[in-house]
Short mmCIF file of C-alpha atoms in Angstrom, two decimals:
data_model
loop_
_atom_site.label_atom_id
_atom_site.label_comp_id
_atom_site.label_asym_id
_atom_site.label_seq_id
_atom_site.Cartn_x
_atom_site.Cartn_y
_atom_site.Cartn_z
CA TYR A 1 67.53 90.16 13.34
CA GLN A 2 70.75 91.18 15.03
CA ALA A 3 73.42 93.26 13.33
CA THR A 4 76.65 95.01 14.26
CA ALA A 5 77.49 98.53 13.12
CA GLU A 6 80.62 98.13 11.05
CA ARG A 7 81.10 101.73 9.98
CA VAL A 8 79.61 105.10 10.95
CA MET A 9 80.28 108.13 8.75
CA ILE A 10 79.40 111.69 9.77
CA PRO A 11 80.41 114.61 7.53
CA ASP A 12 83.08 116.94 8.92
CA ARG A 13 80.90 119.98 8.52
CA THR A 14 77.27 120.27 9.34
CA TYR A 15 75.24 123.42 8.94
CA ASN A 16 72.26 122.52 11.06
CA GLN A 17 72.19 122.54 14.86
CA THR A 18 69.31 120.04 15.21
CA ILE A 19 69.91 117.41 12.54
CA SER A 20 72.99 115.94 10.90
CA GLU A 21 73.43 113.71 7.90
CA PHE A 22 75.12 110.38 8.66
CA GLU A 23 75.63 106.93 7.17
CA ILE A 24 75.79 103.63 9.09
CA GLN A 25 76.83 100.32 7.56
CA PHE A 26 75.63 97.18 9.37
CA VAL A 27 76.85 93.59 9.12
CA CYS A 28 74.26 90.91 9.84
CA VAL A 29 75.74 87.49 10.63
CA LYS A 30 72.34 85.80 10.60
CA PRO A 31 70.24 87.63 7.99
CA TYR A 32 67.03 85.84 8.96
CA SER A 33 64.69 85.56 11.89
CA GLU A 34 64.07 82.34 13.81
CA GLY A 35 60.90 80.83 15.19
CA SER A 36 60.54 78.58 18.23
CA SER A 37 62.55 75.35 18.20
CA LEU A 38 60.88 72.27 16.76
CA ILE A 39 61.73 68.63 17.49
CA SER A 40 60.69 65.58 15.48
CA THR A 41 61.43 62.14 16.92
CA PHE A 42 61.97 59.02 14.85
CA VAL A 43 62.92 55.48 15.89
CA VAL A 44 64.90 53.31 13.50
CA PRO A 45 63.30 49.85 13.79
CA SER A 46 65.49 47.04 15.12
CA GLY A 47 67.46 45.31 12.42
CA THR A 48 66.99 48.15 9.90
CA ASN A 49 70.21 49.31 8.30
CA THR A 50 68.98 52.20 6.13
CA TYR A 51 66.13 54.36 7.36
CA ILE A 52 64.44 56.94 5.15
CA LEU A 53 63.65 59.97 7.28
CA SER A 54 61.13 62.18 5.48
CA THR A 55 60.05 65.43 7.10
CA THR A 56 59.01 68.99 6.33
CA ILE A 57 61.37 71.79 7.33
CA SER A 58 59.26 74.81 8.30
CA GLY A 59 60.16 78.39 7.41
CA SER A 60 61.26 80.12 4.23
CA ALA A 61 65.05 80.20 4.59
CA PRO A 62 67.56 77.31 4.49
CA ASN A 63 68.26 75.67 7.83
CA ARG A 64 71.06 73.83 9.60
CA PRO A 65 69.39 71.32 11.93
CA THR A 66 70.77 69.19 14.74
CA PHE A 67 70.47 65.42 14.60
CA ARG A 68 70.50 63.82 18.05
CA PHE A 69 71.04 60.04 17.91
CA THR A 70 70.48 57.93 21.05
CA LEU A 71 72.33 54.69 20.41
CA PRO A 72 70.95 51.39 21.75
CA SER A 73 71.88 50.51 25.34
CA GLY A 74 74.25 47.78 26.37
CA SER A 75 77.66 47.76 27.98
CA GLY A 76 80.96 49.06 26.61
CA ALA A 77 81.35 49.63 22.90
CA SER A 78 78.17 49.99 20.88
CA LEU A 79 77.13 47.37 18.37
CA VAL A 80 76.47 50.36 16.09
CA LYS A 81 79.79 50.86 14.31
CA ARG A 82 78.98 53.73 11.96
CA VAL A 83 76.27 56.30 11.30
CA ASP A 84 75.79 57.94 7.88
CA VAL A 85 73.43 60.82 7.11
CA GLN A 86 72.79 61.62 3.46
CA TYR A 87 70.69 64.58 2.34
CA SER A 88 68.76 63.51 -0.78
CA GLU A 89 68.68 67.02 -2.32
CA THR A 90 72.47 67.21 -2.73
CA GLY A 91 73.57 63.60 -2.24
CA ASN A 92 76.20 64.81 0.24
CA GLN A 93 76.91 62.41 3.07
CA LEU A 94 78.16 62.79 6.63
CA THR A 95 79.85 59.79 8.31
CA VAL A 96 80.69 59.15 11.96
CA SER A 97 82.45 55.94 12.95
CA GLY A 98 84.84 54.41 15.46
CA GLY A 99 84.57 54.46 19.22
CA LEU A 100 80.77 54.69 19.39
CA LEU A 101 79.51 53.85 22.87
CA SER A 102 76.37 52.00 23.98
CA ALA A 103 73.54 54.29 25.10
CA ALA A 104 75.59 57.27 23.90
CA GLU A 105 74.09 60.50 22.69
CA LEU A 106 75.64 61.32 19.33
CA ILE A 107 74.87 64.90 18.22
CA ALA A 108 75.46 66.25 14.71
CA ASN A 109 75.04 70.03 14.94
CA TYR A 110 74.93 71.37 11.38
CA ASP A 111 74.80 75.01 12.53
CA ARG A 112 78.08 74.72 14.48
CA TYR A 113 79.62 72.14 12.09
CA LEU A 114 80.30 69.92 15.09
CA ILE A 115 79.70 66.34 16.17
CA THR A 116 79.85 65.26 19.80
CA GLN A 117 79.40 61.98 21.65
CA ASN A 118 78.27 62.48 25.25
CA GLY A 119 79.66 66.04 25.07
CA THR A 120 83.09 65.14 23.64
CA ASN A 121 84.05 66.25 20.11
CA LYS A 122 84.02 63.44 17.57
CA ASP A 123 85.78 63.25 14.20
CA PHE A 124 83.67 62.88 11.09
CA ILE A 125 84.02 62.96 7.33
CA GLY A 126 81.70 64.52 4.81
CA GLN A 127 79.65 67.64 4.52
CA MET A 128 76.88 69.31 6.52
CA ASP A 129 74.52 70.99 4.06
CA ASP A 130 72.11 73.87 4.41
CA ILE A 131 68.71 72.19 4.33
CA GLU A 132 66.14 73.94 2.17
CA ALA A 133 62.76 74.76 3.72
CA GLY A 134 59.99 72.40 2.59
CA ASP A 135 60.01 68.63 2.14
CA ALA A 136 63.32 67.02 3.05
CA THR A 137 64.48 63.42 2.87
CA PHE A 138 67.50 61.99 4.66
CA TYR A 139 68.90 58.49 4.29
CA ILE A 140 70.18 57.37 7.69
CA THR A 141 72.41 54.28 7.48
CA ILE A 142 73.36 52.50 10.68
CA SER A 143 76.16 49.98 10.20
CA GLY A 144 76.57 47.17 12.69
CA LYS A 145 73.72 45.90 14.86
CA ASN A 146 70.86 48.34 15.38
CA ASP A 147 68.49 47.62 18.25
CA GLY A 148 66.32 50.69 17.86
CA THR A 149 68.34 53.89 17.54
CA ARG A 150 66.25 56.97 18.35
CA ILE A 151 66.73 60.12 16.25
CA ASN A 152 65.61 63.63 17.20
CA LEU A 153 65.71 66.20 14.41
CA GLU A 154 65.86 69.64 16.04
CA TYR A 155 65.79 73.08 14.43
CA ALA A 156 64.33 76.56 14.71
CA PRO A 157 62.45 77.58 11.53
CA ARG A 158 64.20 80.43 9.71
CA TYR A 159 62.42 83.18 7.84
CA TRP A 160 63.61 85.81 5.38
#
């Protein structure tokens, strides 16, 4: 855990030379501990439009993973036109579309609420949820022609 001291209070008068009463208030931005990073790799079979990604999120606290999509290779614009990620627990969906490149690395970082394509910020619509620890199911929809998109699900388990 890492915290910042927000306030320190020491009484004006103390009557002891060796000890003093004080109060410290800490603010903890991340009130959990993290384990070592884990990566699960999935390949969406060629021709599949909706892929059900079922996994187990380790830890005891909610998580915000990173999805790393490697789009199929080719030249110029990708035949993948849109990528949707829906978390089954809430039904909330995240959509990225327009200007997707062949062989691009599309990263959806839920912790930073950011999507990049080859390192450049990318617009998106929808919501990035906290993912509860335990069994998790995501519906990944790839619109356009999919020739085997690879997905890495990356996260560090969080513990209370």
